PDB file of C-alpha atoms and ligand atoms in Angstrom:
ATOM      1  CA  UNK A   1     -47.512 271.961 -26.940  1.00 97.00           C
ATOM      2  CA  UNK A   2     -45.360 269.389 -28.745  1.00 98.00           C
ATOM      3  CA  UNK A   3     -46.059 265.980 -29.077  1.00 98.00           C
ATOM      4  CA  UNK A   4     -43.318 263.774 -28.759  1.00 98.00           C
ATOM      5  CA  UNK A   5     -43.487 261.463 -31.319  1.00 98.00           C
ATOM      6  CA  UNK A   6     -42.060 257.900 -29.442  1.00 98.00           C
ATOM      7  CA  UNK A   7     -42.279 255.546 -32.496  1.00 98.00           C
ATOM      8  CA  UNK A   8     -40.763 258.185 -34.896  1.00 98.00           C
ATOM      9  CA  UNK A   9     -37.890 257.906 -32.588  1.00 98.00           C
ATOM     10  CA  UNK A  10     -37.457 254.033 -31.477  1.00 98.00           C
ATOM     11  CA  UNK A  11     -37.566 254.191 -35.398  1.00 98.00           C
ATOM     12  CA  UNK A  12     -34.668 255.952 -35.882  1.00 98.00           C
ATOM     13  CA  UNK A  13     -32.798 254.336 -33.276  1.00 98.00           C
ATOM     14  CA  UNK A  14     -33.874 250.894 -34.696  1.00 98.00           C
ATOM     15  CA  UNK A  15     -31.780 252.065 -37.640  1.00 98.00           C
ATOM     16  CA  UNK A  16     -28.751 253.314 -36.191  1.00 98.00           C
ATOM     17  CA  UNK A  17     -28.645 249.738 -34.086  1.00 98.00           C
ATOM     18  CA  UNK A  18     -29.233 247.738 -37.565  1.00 98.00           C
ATOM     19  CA  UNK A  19     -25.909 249.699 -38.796  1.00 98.00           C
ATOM     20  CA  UNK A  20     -23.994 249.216 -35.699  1.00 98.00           C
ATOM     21  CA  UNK A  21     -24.857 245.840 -35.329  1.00 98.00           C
ATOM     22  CA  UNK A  22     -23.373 245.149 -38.667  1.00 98.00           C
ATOM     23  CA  UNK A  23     -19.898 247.026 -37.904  1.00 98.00           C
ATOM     24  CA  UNK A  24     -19.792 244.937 -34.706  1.00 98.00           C
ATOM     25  CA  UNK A  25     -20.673 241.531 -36.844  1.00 98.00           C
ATOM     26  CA  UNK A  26     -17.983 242.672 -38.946  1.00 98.00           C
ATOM     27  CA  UNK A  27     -15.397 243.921 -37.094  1.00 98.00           C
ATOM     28  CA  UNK A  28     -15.759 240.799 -34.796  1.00 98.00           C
ATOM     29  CA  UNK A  29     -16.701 237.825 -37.063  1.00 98.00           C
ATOM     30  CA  UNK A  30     -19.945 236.993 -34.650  1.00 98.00           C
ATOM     31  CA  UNK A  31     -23.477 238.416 -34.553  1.00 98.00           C
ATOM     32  CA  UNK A  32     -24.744 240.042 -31.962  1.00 98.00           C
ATOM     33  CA  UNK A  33     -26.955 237.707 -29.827  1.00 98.00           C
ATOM     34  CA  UNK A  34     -30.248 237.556 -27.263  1.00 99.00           C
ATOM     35  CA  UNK A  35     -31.535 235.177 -25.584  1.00 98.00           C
ATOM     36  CA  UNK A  36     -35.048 235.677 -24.474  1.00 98.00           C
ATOM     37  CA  UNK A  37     -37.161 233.416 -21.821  1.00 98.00           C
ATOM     38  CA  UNK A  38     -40.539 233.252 -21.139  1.00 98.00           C
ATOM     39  CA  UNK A  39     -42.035 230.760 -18.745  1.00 98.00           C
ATOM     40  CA  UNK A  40     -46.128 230.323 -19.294  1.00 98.00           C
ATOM     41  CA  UNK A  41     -49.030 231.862 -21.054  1.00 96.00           C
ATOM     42  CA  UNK A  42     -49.294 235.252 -20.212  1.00 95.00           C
ATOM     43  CA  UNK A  43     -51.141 237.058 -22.760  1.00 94.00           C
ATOM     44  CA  UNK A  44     -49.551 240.415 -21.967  1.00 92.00           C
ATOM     45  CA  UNK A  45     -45.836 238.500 -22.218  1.00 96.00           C
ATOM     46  CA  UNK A  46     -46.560 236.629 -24.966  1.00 97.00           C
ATOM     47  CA  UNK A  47     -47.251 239.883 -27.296  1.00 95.00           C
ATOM     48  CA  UNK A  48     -44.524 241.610 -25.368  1.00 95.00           C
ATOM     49  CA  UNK A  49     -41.776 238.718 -26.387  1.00 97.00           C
ATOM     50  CA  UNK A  50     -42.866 238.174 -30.047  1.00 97.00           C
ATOM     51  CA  UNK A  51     -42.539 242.119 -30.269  1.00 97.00           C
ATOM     52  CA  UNK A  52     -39.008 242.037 -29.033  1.00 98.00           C
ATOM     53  CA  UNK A  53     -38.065 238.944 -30.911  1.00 98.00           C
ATOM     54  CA  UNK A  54     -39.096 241.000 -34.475  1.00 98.00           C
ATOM     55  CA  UNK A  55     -37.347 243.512 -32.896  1.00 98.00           C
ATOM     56  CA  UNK A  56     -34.074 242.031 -33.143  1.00 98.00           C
ATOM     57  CA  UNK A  57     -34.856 239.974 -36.573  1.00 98.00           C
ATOM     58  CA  UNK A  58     -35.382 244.252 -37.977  1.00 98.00           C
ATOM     59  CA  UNK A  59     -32.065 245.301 -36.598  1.00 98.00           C
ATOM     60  CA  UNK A  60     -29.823 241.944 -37.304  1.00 98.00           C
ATOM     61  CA  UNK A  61     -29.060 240.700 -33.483  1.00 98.00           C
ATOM     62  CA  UNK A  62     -29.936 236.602 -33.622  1.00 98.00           C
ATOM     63  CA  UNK A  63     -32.942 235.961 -30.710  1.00 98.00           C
ATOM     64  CA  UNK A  64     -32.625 232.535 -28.699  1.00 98.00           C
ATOM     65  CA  UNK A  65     -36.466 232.228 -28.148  1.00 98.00           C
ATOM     66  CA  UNK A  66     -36.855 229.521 -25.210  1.00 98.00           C
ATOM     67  CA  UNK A  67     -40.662 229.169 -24.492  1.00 98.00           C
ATOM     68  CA  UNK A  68     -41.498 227.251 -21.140  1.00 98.00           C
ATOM     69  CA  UNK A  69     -44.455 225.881 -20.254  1.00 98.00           C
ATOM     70  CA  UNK A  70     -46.177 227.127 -17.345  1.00 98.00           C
ATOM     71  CA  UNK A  71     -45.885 223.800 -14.966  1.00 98.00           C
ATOM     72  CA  UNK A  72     -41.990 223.809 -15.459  1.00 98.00           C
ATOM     73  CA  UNK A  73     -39.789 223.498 -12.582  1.00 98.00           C
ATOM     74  CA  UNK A  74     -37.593 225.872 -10.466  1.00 98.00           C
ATOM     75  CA  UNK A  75     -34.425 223.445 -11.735  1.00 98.00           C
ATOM     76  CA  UNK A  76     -35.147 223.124 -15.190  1.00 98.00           C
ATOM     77  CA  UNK A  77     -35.483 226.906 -15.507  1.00 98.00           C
ATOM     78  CA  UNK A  78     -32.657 227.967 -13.914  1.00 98.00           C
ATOM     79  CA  UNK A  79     -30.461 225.418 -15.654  1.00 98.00           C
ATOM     80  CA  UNK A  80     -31.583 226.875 -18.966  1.00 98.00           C
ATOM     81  CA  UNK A  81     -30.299 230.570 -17.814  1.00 98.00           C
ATOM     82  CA  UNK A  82     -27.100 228.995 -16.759  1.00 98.00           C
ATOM     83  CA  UNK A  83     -26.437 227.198 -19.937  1.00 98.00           C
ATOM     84  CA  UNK A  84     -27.506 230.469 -21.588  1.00 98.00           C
ATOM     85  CA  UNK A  85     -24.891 232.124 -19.097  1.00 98.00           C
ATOM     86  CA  UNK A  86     -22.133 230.207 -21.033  1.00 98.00           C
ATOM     87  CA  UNK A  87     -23.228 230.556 -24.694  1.00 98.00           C
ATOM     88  CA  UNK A  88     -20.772 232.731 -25.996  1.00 98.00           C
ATOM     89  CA  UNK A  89     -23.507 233.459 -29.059  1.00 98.00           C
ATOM     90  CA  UNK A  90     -25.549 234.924 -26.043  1.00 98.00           C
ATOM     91  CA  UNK A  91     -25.071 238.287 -25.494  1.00 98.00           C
ATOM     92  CA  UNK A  92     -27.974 239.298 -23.221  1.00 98.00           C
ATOM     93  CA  UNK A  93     -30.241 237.481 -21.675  1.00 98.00           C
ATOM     94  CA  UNK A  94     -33.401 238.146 -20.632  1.00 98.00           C
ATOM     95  CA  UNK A  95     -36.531 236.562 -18.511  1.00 98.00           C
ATOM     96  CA  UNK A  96     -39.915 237.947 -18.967  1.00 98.00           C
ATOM     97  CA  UNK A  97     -41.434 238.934 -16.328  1.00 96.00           C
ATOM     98  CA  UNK A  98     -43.858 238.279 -14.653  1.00 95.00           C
ATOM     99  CA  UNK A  99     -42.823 234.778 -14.013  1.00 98.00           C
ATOM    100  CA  UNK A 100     -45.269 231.919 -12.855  1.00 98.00           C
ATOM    101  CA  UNK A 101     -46.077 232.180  -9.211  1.00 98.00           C
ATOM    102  CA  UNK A 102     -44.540 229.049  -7.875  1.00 98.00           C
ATOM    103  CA  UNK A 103     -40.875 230.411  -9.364  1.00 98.00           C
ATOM    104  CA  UNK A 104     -38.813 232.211  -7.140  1.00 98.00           C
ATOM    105  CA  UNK A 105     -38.368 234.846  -9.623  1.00 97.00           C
ATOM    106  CA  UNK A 106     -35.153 236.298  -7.466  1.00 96.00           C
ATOM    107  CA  UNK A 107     -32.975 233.261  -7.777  1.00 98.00           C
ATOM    108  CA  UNK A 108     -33.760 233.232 -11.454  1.00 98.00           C
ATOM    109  CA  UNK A 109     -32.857 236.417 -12.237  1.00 97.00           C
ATOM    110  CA  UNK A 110     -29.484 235.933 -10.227  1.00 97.00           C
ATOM    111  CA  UNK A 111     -28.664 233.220 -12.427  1.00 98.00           C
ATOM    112  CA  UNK A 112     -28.215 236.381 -15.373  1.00 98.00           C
ATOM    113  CA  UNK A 113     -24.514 237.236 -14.832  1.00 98.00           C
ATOM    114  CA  UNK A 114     -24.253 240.826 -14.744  1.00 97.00           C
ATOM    115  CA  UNK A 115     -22.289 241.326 -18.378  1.00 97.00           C
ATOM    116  CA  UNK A 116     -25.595 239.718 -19.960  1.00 98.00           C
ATOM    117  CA  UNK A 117     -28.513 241.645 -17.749  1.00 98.00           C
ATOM    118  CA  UNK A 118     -30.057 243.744 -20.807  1.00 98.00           C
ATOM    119  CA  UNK A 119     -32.556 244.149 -18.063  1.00 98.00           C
ATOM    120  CA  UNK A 120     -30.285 246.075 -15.813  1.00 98.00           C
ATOM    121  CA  UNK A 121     -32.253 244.551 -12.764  1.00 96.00           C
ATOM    122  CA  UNK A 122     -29.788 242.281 -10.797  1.00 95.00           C
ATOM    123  CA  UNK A 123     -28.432 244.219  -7.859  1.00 96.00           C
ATOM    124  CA  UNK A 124     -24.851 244.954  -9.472  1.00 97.00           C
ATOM    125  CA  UNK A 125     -26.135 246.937 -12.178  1.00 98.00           C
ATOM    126  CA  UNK A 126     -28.575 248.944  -9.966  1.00 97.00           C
ATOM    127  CA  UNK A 127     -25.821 249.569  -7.928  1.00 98.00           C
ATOM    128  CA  UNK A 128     -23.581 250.845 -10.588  1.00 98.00           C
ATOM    129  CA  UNK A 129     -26.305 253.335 -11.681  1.00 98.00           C
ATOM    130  CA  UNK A 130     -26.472 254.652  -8.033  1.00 98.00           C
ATOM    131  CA  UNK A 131     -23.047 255.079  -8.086  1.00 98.00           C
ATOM    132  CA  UNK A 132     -23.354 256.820 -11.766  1.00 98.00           C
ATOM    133  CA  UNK A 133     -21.017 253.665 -12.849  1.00 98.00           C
ATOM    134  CA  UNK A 134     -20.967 252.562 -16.148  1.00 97.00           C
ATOM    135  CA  UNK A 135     -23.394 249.342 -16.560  1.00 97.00           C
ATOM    136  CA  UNK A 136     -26.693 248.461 -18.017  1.00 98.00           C
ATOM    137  CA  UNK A 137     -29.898 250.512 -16.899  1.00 98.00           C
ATOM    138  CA  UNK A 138     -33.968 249.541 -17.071  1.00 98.00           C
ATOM    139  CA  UNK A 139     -34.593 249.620 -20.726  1.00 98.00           C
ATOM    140  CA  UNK A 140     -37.735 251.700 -19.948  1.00 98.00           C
ATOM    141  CA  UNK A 141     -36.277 254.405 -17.613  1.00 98.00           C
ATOM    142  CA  UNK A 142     -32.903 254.572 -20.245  1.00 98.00           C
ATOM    143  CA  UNK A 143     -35.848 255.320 -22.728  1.00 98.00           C
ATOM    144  CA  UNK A 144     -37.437 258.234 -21.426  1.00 99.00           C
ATOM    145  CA  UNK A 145     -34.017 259.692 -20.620  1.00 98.00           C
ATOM    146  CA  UNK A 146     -33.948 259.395 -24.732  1.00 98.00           C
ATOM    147  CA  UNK A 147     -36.864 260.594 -25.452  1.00 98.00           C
ATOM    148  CA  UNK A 148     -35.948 263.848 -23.562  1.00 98.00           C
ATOM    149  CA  UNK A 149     -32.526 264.034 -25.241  1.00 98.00           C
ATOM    150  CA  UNK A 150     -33.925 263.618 -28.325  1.00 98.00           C
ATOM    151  CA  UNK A 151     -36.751 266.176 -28.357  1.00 98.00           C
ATOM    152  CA  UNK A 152     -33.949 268.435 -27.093  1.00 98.00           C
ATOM    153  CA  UNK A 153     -35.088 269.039 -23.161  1.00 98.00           C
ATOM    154  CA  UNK A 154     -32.086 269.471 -20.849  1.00 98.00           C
ATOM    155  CA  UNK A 155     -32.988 268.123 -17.633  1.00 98.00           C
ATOM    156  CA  UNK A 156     -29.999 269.349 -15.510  1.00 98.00           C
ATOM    157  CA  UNK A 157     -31.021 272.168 -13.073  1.00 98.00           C
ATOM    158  CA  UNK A 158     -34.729 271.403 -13.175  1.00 98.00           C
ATOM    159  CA  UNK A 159     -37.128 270.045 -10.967  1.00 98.00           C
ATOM    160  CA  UNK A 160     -38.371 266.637 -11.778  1.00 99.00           C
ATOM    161  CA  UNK A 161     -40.988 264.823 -10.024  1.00 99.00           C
ATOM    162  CA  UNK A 162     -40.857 261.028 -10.631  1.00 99.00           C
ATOM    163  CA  UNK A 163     -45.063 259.951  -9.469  1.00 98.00           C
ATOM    164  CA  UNK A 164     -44.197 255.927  -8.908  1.00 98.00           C
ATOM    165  CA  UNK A 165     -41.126 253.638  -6.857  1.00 98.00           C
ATOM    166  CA  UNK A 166     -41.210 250.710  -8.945  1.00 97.00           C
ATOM    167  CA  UNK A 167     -37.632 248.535  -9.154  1.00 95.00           C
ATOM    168  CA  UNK A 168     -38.144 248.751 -13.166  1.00 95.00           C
ATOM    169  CA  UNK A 169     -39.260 252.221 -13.550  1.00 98.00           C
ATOM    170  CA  UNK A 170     -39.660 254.442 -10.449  1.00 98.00           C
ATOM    171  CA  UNK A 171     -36.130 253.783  -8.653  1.00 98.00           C
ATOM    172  CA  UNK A 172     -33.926 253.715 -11.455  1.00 98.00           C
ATOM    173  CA  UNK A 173     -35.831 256.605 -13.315  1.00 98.00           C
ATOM    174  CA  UNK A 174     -34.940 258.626 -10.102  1.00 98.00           C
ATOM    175  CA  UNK A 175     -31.239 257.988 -10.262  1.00 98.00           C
ATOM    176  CA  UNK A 176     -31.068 258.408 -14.008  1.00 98.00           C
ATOM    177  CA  UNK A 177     -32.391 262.175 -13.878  1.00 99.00           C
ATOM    178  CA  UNK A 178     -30.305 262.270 -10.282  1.00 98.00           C
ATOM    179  CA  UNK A 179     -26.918 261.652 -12.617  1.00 98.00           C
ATOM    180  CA  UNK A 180     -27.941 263.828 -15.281  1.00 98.00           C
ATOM    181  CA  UNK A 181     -28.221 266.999 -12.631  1.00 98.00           C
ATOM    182  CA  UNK A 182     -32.006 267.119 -12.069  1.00 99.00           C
ATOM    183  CA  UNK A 183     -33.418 268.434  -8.732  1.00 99.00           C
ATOM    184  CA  UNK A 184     -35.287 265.241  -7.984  1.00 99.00           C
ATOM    185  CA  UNK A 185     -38.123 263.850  -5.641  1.00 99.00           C
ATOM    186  CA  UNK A 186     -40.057 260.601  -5.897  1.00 98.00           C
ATOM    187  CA  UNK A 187     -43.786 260.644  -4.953  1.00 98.00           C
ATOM    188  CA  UNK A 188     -45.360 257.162  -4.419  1.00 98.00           C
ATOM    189  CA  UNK A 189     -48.844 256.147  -2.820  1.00 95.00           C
ATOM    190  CA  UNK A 190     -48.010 257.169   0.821  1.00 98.00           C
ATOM    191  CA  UNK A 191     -47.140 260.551  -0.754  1.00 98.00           C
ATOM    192  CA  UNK A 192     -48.460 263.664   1.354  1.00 98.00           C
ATOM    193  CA  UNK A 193     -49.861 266.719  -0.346  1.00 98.00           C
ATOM    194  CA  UNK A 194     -49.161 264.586  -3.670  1.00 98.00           C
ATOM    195  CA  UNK A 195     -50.526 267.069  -5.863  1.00 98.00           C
ATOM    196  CA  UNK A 196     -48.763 270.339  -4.767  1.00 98.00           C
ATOM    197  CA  UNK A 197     -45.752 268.265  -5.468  1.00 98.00           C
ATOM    198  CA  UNK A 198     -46.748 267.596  -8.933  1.00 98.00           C
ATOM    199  CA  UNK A 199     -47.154 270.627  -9.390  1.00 98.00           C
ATOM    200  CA  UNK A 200     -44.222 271.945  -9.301  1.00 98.00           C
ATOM    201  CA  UNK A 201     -42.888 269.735 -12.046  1.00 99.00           C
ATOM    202  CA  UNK A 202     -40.638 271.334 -14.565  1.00 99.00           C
ATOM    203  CA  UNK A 203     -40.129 267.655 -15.824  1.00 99.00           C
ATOM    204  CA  UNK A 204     -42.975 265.339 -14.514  1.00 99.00           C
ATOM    205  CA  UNK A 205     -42.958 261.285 -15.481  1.00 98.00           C
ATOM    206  CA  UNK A 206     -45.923 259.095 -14.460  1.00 98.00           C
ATOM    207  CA  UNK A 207     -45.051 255.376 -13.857  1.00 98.00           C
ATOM    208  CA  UNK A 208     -48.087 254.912 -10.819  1.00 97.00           C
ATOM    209  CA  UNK A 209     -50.002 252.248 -13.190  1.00 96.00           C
ATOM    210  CA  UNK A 210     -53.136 253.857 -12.491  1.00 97.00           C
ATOM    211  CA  UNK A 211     -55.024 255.293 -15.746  1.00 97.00           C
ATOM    212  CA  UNK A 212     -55.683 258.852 -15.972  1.00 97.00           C
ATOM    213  CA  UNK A 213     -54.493 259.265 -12.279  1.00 98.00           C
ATOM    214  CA  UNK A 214     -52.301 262.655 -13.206  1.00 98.00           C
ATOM    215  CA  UNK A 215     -55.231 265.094 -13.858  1.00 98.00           C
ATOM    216  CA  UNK A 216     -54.538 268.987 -15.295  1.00 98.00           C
ATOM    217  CA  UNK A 217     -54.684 270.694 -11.473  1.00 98.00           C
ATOM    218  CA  UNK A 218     -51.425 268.623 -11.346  1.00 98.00           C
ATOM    219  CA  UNK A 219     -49.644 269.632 -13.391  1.00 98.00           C
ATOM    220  CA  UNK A 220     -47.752 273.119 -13.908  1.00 98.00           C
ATOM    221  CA  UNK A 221     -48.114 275.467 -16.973  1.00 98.00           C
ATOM    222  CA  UNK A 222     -45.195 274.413 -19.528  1.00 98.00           C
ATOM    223  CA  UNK A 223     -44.254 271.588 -17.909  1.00 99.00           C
ATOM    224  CA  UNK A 224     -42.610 268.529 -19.872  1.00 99.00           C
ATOM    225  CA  UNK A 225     -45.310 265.406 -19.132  1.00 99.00           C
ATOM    226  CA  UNK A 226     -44.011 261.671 -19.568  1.00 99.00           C
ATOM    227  CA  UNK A 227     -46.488 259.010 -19.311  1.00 98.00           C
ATOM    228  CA  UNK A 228     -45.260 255.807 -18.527  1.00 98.00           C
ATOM    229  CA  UNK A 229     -48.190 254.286 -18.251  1.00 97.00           C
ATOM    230  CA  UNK A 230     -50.120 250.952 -20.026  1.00 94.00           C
ATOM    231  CA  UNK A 231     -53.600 250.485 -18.587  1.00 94.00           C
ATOM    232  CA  UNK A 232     -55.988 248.221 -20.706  1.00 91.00           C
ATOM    233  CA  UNK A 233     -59.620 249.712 -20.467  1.00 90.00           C
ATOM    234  CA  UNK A 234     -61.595 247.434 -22.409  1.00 89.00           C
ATOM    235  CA  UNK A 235     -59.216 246.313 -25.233  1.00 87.00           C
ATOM    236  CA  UNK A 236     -58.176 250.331 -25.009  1.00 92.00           C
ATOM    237  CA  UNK A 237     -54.639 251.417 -24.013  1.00 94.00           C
ATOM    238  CA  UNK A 238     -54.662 254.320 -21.512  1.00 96.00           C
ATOM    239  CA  UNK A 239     -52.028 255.818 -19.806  1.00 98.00           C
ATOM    240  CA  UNK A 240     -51.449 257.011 -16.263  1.00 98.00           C
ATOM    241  CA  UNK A 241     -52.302 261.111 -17.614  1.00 98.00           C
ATOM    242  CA  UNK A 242     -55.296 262.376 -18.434  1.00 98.00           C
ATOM    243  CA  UNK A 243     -53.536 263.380 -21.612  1.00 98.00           C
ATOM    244  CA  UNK A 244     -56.896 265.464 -23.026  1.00 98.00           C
ATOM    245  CA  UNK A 245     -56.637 267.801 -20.051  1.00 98.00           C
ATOM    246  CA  UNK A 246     -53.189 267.942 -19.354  1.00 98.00           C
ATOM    247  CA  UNK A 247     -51.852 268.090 -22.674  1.00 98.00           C
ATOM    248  CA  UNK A 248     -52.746 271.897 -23.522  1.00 98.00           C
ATOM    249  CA  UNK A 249     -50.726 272.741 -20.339  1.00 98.00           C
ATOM    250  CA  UNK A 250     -47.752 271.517 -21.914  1.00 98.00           C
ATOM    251  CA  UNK A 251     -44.565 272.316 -23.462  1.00 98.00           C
ATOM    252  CA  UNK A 252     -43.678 268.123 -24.344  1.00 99.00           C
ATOM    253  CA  UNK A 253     -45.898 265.403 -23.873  1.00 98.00           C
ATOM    254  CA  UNK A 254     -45.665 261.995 -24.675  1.00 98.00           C
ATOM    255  CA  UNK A 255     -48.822 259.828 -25.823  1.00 98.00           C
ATOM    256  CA  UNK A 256     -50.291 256.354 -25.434  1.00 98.00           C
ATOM    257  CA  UNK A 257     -49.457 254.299 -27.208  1.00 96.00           C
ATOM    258  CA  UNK A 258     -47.044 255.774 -29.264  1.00 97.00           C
ATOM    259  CA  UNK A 259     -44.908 257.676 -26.545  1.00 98.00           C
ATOM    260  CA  UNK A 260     -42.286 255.499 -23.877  1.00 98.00           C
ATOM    261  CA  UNK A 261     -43.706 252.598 -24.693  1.00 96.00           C
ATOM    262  CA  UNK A 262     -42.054 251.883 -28.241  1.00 97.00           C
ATOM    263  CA  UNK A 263     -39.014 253.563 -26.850  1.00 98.00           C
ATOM    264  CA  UNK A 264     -38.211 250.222 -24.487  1.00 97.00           C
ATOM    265  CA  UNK A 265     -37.602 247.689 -27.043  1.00 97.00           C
ATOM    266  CA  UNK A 266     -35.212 249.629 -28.615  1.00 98.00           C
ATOM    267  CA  UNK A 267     -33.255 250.508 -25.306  1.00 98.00           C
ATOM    268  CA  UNK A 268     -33.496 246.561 -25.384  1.00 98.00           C
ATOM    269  CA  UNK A 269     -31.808 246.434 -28.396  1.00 98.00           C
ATOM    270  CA  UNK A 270     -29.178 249.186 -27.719  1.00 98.00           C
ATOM    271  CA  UNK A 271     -28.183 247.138 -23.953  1.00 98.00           C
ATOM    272  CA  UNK A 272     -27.894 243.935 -26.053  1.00 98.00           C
ATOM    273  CA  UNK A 273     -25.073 245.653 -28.529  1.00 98.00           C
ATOM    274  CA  UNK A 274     -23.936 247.222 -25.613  1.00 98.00           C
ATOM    275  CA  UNK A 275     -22.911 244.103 -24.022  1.00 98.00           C
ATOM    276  CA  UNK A 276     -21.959 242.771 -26.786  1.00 98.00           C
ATOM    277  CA  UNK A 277     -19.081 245.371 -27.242  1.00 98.00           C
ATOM    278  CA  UNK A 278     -17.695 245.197 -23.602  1.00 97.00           C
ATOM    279  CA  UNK A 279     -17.657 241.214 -23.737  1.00 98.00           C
ATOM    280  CA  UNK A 280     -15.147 242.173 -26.655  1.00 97.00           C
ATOM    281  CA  UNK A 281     -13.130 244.795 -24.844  1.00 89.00           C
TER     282      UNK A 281
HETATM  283  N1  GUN B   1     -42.204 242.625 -18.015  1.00 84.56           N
HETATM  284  C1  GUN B   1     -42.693 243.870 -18.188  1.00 84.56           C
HETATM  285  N2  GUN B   1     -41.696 244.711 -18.551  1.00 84.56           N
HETATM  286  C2  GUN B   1     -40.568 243.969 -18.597  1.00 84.56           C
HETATM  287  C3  GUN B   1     -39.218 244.280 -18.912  1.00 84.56           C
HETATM  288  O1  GUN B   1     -38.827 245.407 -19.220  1.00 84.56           O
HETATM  289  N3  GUN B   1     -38.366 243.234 -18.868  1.00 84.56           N
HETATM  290  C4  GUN B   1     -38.742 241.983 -18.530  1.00 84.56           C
HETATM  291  N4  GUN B   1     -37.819 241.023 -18.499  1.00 84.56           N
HETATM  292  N5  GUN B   1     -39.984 241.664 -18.224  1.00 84.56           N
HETATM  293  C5  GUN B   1     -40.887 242.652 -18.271  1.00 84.56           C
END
């Protein structure tokens, strides 16, 4: 069984960024640039958006931090993305979700023209993905593809069992190992016989948001196991496997914390220099 180390690797993609991000700044006489929004107090968020603003600071692309408070309006939010739409210092731009519940998250998001959506989430770019188009995919999904390219497992041929539908994980995760040649199936929680599907992962990634819900009977001897998941159990992080079972059945397996979960600020990073380059093309 090998462990596959996820903050070894965000690591060393943190560095190649920080040098590419200097030949752009460079080449093109303007730093690379991200504007991030959050709306509210959400603890979760707030962690989340300092993380990705340090993020950038380590690898030299300028953040646009705009904090919100929770009681601010449908108008003035939107007008911030669209005056963030045409800063030409903003590269990407994205909107942490979840957003307070009396914003209509959609028509905020759809204010993100598709050559800054780091997130990959507006329709266009999910679109382009299904169609194996170039464009910018789920910084999350884009990271596990990594960490599997990385830790050398080729995924074309095999059988991979995706175990959640989410629009930031499940769904594009499924059309990311789709273009990449994988024999794929999605199982979700109307699933039938759920865990003789599971178990006949080559390559199986959790994303259900339930801890320890993928237990050793369902998973297959050498298979490559890729836990998705973040599940706070008192002030604990646990993922979606039950990764003290499971893990001796495996060939690759990815821990929490330490596994995807490191891996999706730097895809962050990488879809910010990303558009960066094609706005100069
Ligand atoms: N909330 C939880 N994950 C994400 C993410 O990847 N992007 C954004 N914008 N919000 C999130």
């Amino acid at each position: 069984m090998t462990l596959i180390d996820g903050k070894k690797i965000a690591a060393e993609i943190r560095s190649e960024l920080k040098a590419e991000a200097a030949d752009f700044q460079a080449k093109y006489a303007q730093q690379v640039g991200l504007a991030v929004v959050l709306v509210g107090e959400d603890a979760a968020s707030q962690v989340y958006v300092r993380n990705k603003i340090r993020a950038c600071e380590e690898v030299g692309i300028r953040s646009f931090a705009h904090f919100m408070p929770t009681d601010s309006t449908q108008k003035s939010v939107e007008d911030l993305v669209c005056a963030l739409a045409d800063d030409d210092r903003v590269h990407g731009i994205l909107v942490q979700l979840p957003l307070p519940a009396h914003l209509d998250a959609e028509r905020i998001l759809s204010c993100i023209p598709r050559q800054k959506d780091v997130d990959g989430f507006s329709a266009a770019n999910i679109g382009r993905l299904a169609l194996d188009e170039e464009g910018t995919v789920a910084c999350t999904p884009l990271g596990v593809m990594e960490l599997l390219h990385r830790s050398g497992i080729n995924v074309a041929g095999k059988r991979a069992v995706v175990v959640g539908r989410s629009k930031i994980v499940g769904r594009p995760m499924m059309l990311l190992l789709l273009n990449a040649d994988a024999t794929v199936t999605v199982c979700h929680s109307r699933t039938n016989e759920l865990k003789r599907i599971c178990s006949e992962a080559d390559i199986l990634i959790a994303a259900v948001g339930k801890p320890h819900f993928i237990t050793a009977d369902m998973v297959k001897q050498g298979a490559v196991v890729i836990d998705v998941g973040i599940n706070r159990i008192d002030d604990k992080l646990a993922g979606d496997v039950d990764f003290d079972r499971v893990a001796p059945k495996t060939s690759f397996i990815t821990p929490v914390p330490g596994g995807v979960g490191p891996m999706t600020i730097a895809m962050l990073l990488k879809n910010t220099l990303d558009c960066a380059r094609r706005s100069v093309r």
